[in-house]
Short mmCIF file of N, CA, C and O in Angstrom, two decimals:
data_model
loop_
_atom_site.label_atom_id
_atom_site.label_comp_id
_atom_site.label_asym_id
_atom_site.label_seq_id
_atom_site.Cartn_x
_atom_site.Cartn_y
_atom_site.Cartn_z
N MET A 133 19.71 -2.49 27.43
CA MET A 133 19.84 -3.56 26.46
C MET A 133 18.49 -3.89 25.83
O MET A 133 18.41 -4.17 24.65
N GLU A 134 17.43 -3.84 26.63
CA GLU A 134 16.08 -4.12 26.12
C GLU A 134 15.71 -3.16 25.01
O GLU A 134 15.12 -3.56 24.00
N THR A 135 16.03 -1.89 25.17
CA THR A 135 15.68 -0.88 24.16
C THR A 135 16.40 -1.15 22.85
O THR A 135 15.79 -1.03 21.78
N ALA A 136 17.65 -1.52 22.90
CA ALA A 136 18.40 -1.80 21.68
C ALA A 136 17.81 -2.99 20.95
O ALA A 136 17.69 -2.97 19.71
N GLU A 137 17.41 -4.00 21.68
CA GLU A 137 16.80 -5.19 21.07
C GLU A 137 15.44 -4.83 20.46
O GLU A 137 15.11 -5.27 19.35
N GLN A 138 14.66 -4.03 21.14
CA GLN A 138 13.36 -3.60 20.62
C GLN A 138 13.54 -2.75 19.37
O GLN A 138 12.80 -2.90 18.40
N ASN A 139 14.53 -1.86 19.38
CA ASN A 139 14.82 -1.03 18.20
C ASN A 139 15.21 -1.90 17.01
O ASN A 139 14.80 -1.64 15.88
N ARG A 140 16.00 -2.92 17.27
CA ARG A 140 16.43 -3.82 16.20
C ARG A 140 15.23 -4.56 15.61
O ARG A 140 15.07 -4.63 14.39
N ARG A 141 14.35 -5.07 16.46
CA ARG A 141 13.17 -5.79 15.99
C ARG A 141 12.23 -4.87 15.21
O ARG A 141 11.71 -5.24 14.16
N ASP A 142 12.02 -3.66 15.74
CA ASP A 142 11.14 -2.72 15.05
C ASP A 142 11.73 -2.27 13.72
O ASP A 142 11.01 -2.10 12.74
N GLY A 143 13.04 -2.09 13.67
CA GLY A 143 13.70 -1.71 12.42
C GLY A 143 13.60 -2.82 11.38
O GLY A 143 13.37 -2.55 10.20
N LYS A 144 13.78 -4.04 11.84
CA LYS A 144 13.66 -5.17 10.93
C LYS A 144 12.24 -5.29 10.40
O LYS A 144 12.04 -5.51 9.19
N LEU A 145 11.26 -5.11 11.26
CA LEU A 145 9.86 -5.15 10.83
C LEU A 145 9.56 -4.06 9.80
O LEU A 145 8.94 -4.31 8.77
N ALA A 146 10.03 -2.84 10.06
CA ALA A 146 9.80 -1.73 9.14
C ALA A 146 10.45 -2.02 7.78
O ALA A 146 9.84 -1.77 6.73
N ALA A 147 11.66 -2.55 7.78
CA ALA A 147 12.35 -2.86 6.53
C ALA A 147 11.63 -3.95 5.75
O ALA A 147 11.47 -3.84 4.52
N ILE A 148 11.17 -4.98 6.44
CA ILE A 148 10.45 -6.06 5.77
C ILE A 148 9.13 -5.55 5.20
O ILE A 148 8.78 -5.87 4.06
N VAL A 149 8.41 -4.75 5.97
CA VAL A 149 7.14 -4.20 5.49
C VAL A 149 7.36 -3.36 4.24
O VAL A 149 6.63 -3.48 3.26
N MET A 150 8.38 -2.50 4.26
CA MET A 150 8.64 -1.65 3.09
C MET A 150 9.03 -2.48 1.86
O MET A 150 8.56 -2.23 0.75
N ALA A 151 9.89 -3.47 2.05
CA ALA A 151 10.35 -4.28 0.92
C ALA A 151 9.21 -5.12 0.34
O ALA A 151 9.02 -5.13 -0.89
N VAL A 152 8.47 -5.79 1.19
CA VAL A 152 7.37 -6.64 0.72
C VAL A 152 6.28 -5.79 0.07
O VAL A 152 5.74 -6.16 -0.98
N THR A 153 5.98 -4.65 0.67
CA THR A 153 4.96 -3.77 0.10
C THR A 153 5.36 -3.30 -1.29
O THR A 153 4.54 -3.30 -2.21
N THR A 154 6.60 -2.92 -1.46
CA THR A 154 7.07 -2.44 -2.76
C THR A 154 6.96 -3.53 -3.82
O THR A 154 6.44 -3.29 -4.92
N VAL A 155 7.41 -4.72 -3.48
CA VAL A 155 7.37 -5.82 -4.45
C VAL A 155 5.93 -6.17 -4.80
O VAL A 155 5.58 -6.33 -5.98
N LEU A 156 5.06 -6.29 -3.79
CA LEU A 156 3.66 -6.63 -4.05
C LEU A 156 2.94 -5.53 -4.82
O LEU A 156 2.13 -5.82 -5.71
N TRP A 157 3.23 -4.28 -4.50
CA TRP A 157 2.58 -3.17 -5.19
C TRP A 157 2.98 -3.16 -6.67
O TRP A 157 2.14 -3.00 -7.54
N LEU A 158 4.28 -3.33 -6.94
CA LEU A 158 4.74 -3.37 -8.33
C LEU A 158 4.13 -4.55 -9.09
O LEU A 158 3.70 -4.41 -10.24
N ALA A 159 4.06 -5.70 -8.44
CA ALA A 159 3.46 -6.88 -9.08
C ALA A 159 1.98 -6.65 -9.34
O ALA A 159 1.47 -6.99 -10.42
N PHE A 160 1.28 -6.06 -8.38
CA PHE A 160 -0.14 -5.79 -8.53
C PHE A 160 -0.38 -4.82 -9.69
O PHE A 160 -1.32 -5.02 -10.49
N GLN A 161 0.45 -3.81 -9.81
CA GLN A 161 0.30 -2.85 -10.90
C GLN A 161 0.53 -3.52 -12.25
O GLN A 161 -0.20 -3.25 -13.21
N GLU A 162 1.53 -4.35 -12.33
CA GLU A 162 1.82 -5.04 -13.60
C GLU A 162 0.72 -6.03 -13.95
O GLU A 162 0.30 -6.11 -15.11
N ILE A 163 0.25 -6.79 -12.99
CA ILE A 163 -0.83 -7.75 -13.24
C ILE A 163 -2.09 -7.01 -13.67
O ILE A 163 -2.80 -7.44 -14.59
N GLY A 164 -2.37 -5.90 -13.01
CA GLY A 164 -3.53 -5.11 -13.38
C GLY A 164 -3.44 -4.59 -14.80
O GLY A 164 -4.43 -4.56 -15.54
N LYS A 165 -2.24 -4.18 -15.20
CA LYS A 165 -2.03 -3.69 -16.56
C LYS A 165 -2.20 -4.82 -17.59
O LYS A 165 -2.83 -4.62 -18.63
N GLN A 166 -1.66 -5.98 -17.27
CA GLN A 166 -1.72 -7.12 -18.18
C GLN A 166 -3.15 -7.63 -18.37
O GLN A 166 -3.53 -8.05 -19.46
N THR A 167 -3.93 -7.62 -17.30
CA THR A 167 -5.28 -8.20 -17.35
C THR A 167 -6.36 -7.17 -17.63
O THR A 167 -7.52 -7.53 -17.77
N GLY A 168 -6.00 -5.90 -17.69
CA GLY A 168 -7.00 -4.87 -17.93
C GLY A 168 -7.91 -4.65 -16.75
O GLY A 168 -9.10 -4.38 -16.91
N LEU A 169 -7.36 -4.76 -15.56
CA LEU A 169 -8.13 -4.59 -14.33
C LEU A 169 -8.70 -3.17 -14.24
O LEU A 169 -8.07 -2.22 -14.70
N ASP A 170 -9.87 -3.07 -13.67
CA ASP A 170 -10.53 -1.78 -13.49
C ASP A 170 -9.61 -0.85 -12.68
O ASP A 170 -9.04 -1.26 -11.67
N PRO A 171 -9.46 0.41 -13.09
CA PRO A 171 -8.59 1.34 -12.38
C PRO A 171 -8.97 1.56 -10.91
O PRO A 171 -8.12 1.92 -10.11
N ARG A 172 -10.21 1.29 -10.56
CA ARG A 172 -10.61 1.43 -9.15
C ARG A 172 -9.81 0.47 -8.27
O ARG A 172 -9.48 0.79 -7.13
N TYR A 173 -9.52 -0.71 -8.81
CA TYR A 173 -8.74 -1.68 -8.03
C TYR A 173 -7.28 -1.23 -7.91
O TYR A 173 -6.63 -1.52 -6.90
N ALA A 174 -6.78 -0.56 -8.91
CA ALA A 174 -5.42 -0.02 -8.84
C ALA A 174 -5.34 1.03 -7.74
O ALA A 174 -4.37 1.06 -6.98
N VAL A 175 -6.37 1.86 -7.64
CA VAL A 175 -6.40 2.87 -6.57
C VAL A 175 -6.48 2.19 -5.21
O VAL A 175 -5.83 2.61 -4.25
N LEU A 176 -7.27 1.13 -5.11
CA LEU A 176 -7.36 0.39 -3.86
C LEU A 176 -6.00 -0.19 -3.48
O LEU A 176 -5.58 -0.12 -2.31
N GLY A 177 -5.28 -0.74 -4.46
CA GLY A 177 -3.93 -1.25 -4.20
C GLY A 177 -2.99 -0.16 -3.76
O GLY A 177 -2.15 -0.36 -2.87
N ASP A 178 -3.12 1.02 -4.36
CA ASP A 178 -2.29 2.16 -3.96
C ASP A 178 -2.56 2.55 -2.51
O ASP A 178 -1.63 2.85 -1.76
N LEU A 179 -3.83 2.56 -2.14
CA LEU A 179 -4.19 2.94 -0.76
C LEU A 179 -3.68 1.91 0.25
O LEU A 179 -3.23 2.28 1.34
N VAL A 180 -3.75 0.65 -0.10
CA VAL A 180 -3.22 -0.40 0.79
C VAL A 180 -1.71 -0.24 0.95
O VAL A 180 -1.17 -0.34 2.06
N ALA A 181 -1.02 0.01 -0.15
CA ALA A 181 0.43 0.22 -0.09
C ALA A 181 0.76 1.45 0.74
O ALA A 181 1.70 1.44 1.55
N LEU A 182 -0.01 2.50 0.56
CA LEU A 182 0.21 3.73 1.33
C LEU A 182 0.04 3.46 2.83
O LEU A 182 0.83 3.94 3.65
N ALA A 183 -0.97 2.69 3.19
CA ALA A 183 -1.18 2.35 4.59
C ALA A 183 0.01 1.57 5.16
O ALA A 183 0.44 1.81 6.29
N ALA A 184 0.55 0.66 4.37
CA ALA A 184 1.71 -0.11 4.83
C ALA A 184 2.93 0.79 5.00
O ALA A 184 3.69 0.64 5.97
N TYR A 185 3.12 1.74 4.08
CA TYR A 185 4.24 2.67 4.22
C TYR A 185 4.07 3.58 5.43
O TYR A 185 5.06 3.90 6.11
N VAL A 186 2.85 3.99 5.73
CA VAL A 186 2.60 4.81 6.92
C VAL A 186 2.91 4.00 8.18
O VAL A 186 3.50 4.52 9.13
N PHE A 187 2.54 2.73 8.18
CA PHE A 187 2.87 1.87 9.32
C PHE A 187 4.39 1.77 9.50
O PHE A 187 4.89 1.89 10.62
N ALA A 188 5.11 1.56 8.41
CA ALA A 188 6.58 1.47 8.49
C ALA A 188 7.18 2.78 8.98
O ALA A 188 8.11 2.79 9.78
N LEU A 189 6.64 3.90 8.50
CA LEU A 189 7.12 5.20 8.96
C LEU A 189 6.87 5.39 10.45
O LEU A 189 7.72 5.91 11.17
N ALA A 190 5.72 4.92 10.93
CA ALA A 190 5.42 5.00 12.36
C ALA A 190 6.41 4.16 13.17
O ALA A 190 6.84 4.58 14.25
N GLN A 191 6.79 3.00 12.64
CA GLN A 191 7.78 2.17 13.33
C GLN A 191 9.11 2.88 13.42
O GLN A 191 9.76 2.90 14.47
N VAL A 192 9.54 3.49 12.32
CA VAL A 192 10.82 4.21 12.31
C VAL A 192 10.75 5.41 13.26
O VAL A 192 11.71 5.71 13.98
N TRP A 193 9.62 6.08 13.28
CA TRP A 193 9.42 7.22 14.19
C TRP A 193 9.55 6.76 15.65
O TRP A 193 10.19 7.43 16.46
N ARG A 194 8.96 5.61 15.97
CA ARG A 194 9.06 5.08 17.33
C ARG A 194 10.50 4.76 17.69
O ARG A 194 10.94 5.02 18.82
N ILE A 195 11.26 4.20 16.77
CA ILE A 195 12.67 3.90 17.02
C ILE A 195 13.43 5.19 17.29
O ILE A 195 14.22 5.27 18.22
N TRP A 196 13.18 6.19 16.45
CA TRP A 196 13.88 7.47 16.63
C TRP A 196 13.54 8.09 17.97
O TRP A 196 14.43 8.58 18.67
N ARG A 197 12.27 8.08 18.36
CA ARG A 197 11.86 8.66 19.63
C ARG A 197 12.48 7.88 20.81
O ARG A 197 12.92 8.48 21.78
N ARG A 198 12.50 6.58 20.69
CA ARG A 198 13.06 5.75 21.77
C ARG A 198 14.56 5.98 21.91
O ARG A 198 15.08 6.07 23.02
N SER A 199 15.27 6.12 20.79
CA SER A 199 16.72 6.26 20.85
C SER A 199 17.16 7.68 21.20
O SER A 199 18.28 7.87 21.67
N SER A 200 16.29 8.66 20.95
CA SER A 200 16.68 10.04 21.30
C SER A 200 16.35 10.38 22.75
O SER A 200 16.65 11.47 23.20
N GLY A 201 15.72 9.45 23.44
CA GLY A 201 15.47 9.63 24.87
C GLY A 201 14.27 10.51 25.18
O GLY A 201 14.15 11.03 26.28
N ARG A 202 13.38 10.68 24.25
CA ARG A 202 12.20 11.51 24.49
C ARG A 202 11.05 10.70 25.01
O ARG A 202 10.81 9.63 24.78
#
């Protein structure tokens, strides 16, 4: 039962991270376009978003490993 609860919490965390990252990244890109922000900051935003997606992927990987019994 503990594993199922942990999988649920990790899945919820991964989903929230992906959704919030996507919304913030899109907003950051639009704000940068509107204000004429230096492209270096856009790249920095891309790297931050990429790091968040890698974290979410790691969470999903952990769930898969835990549920497959490895």
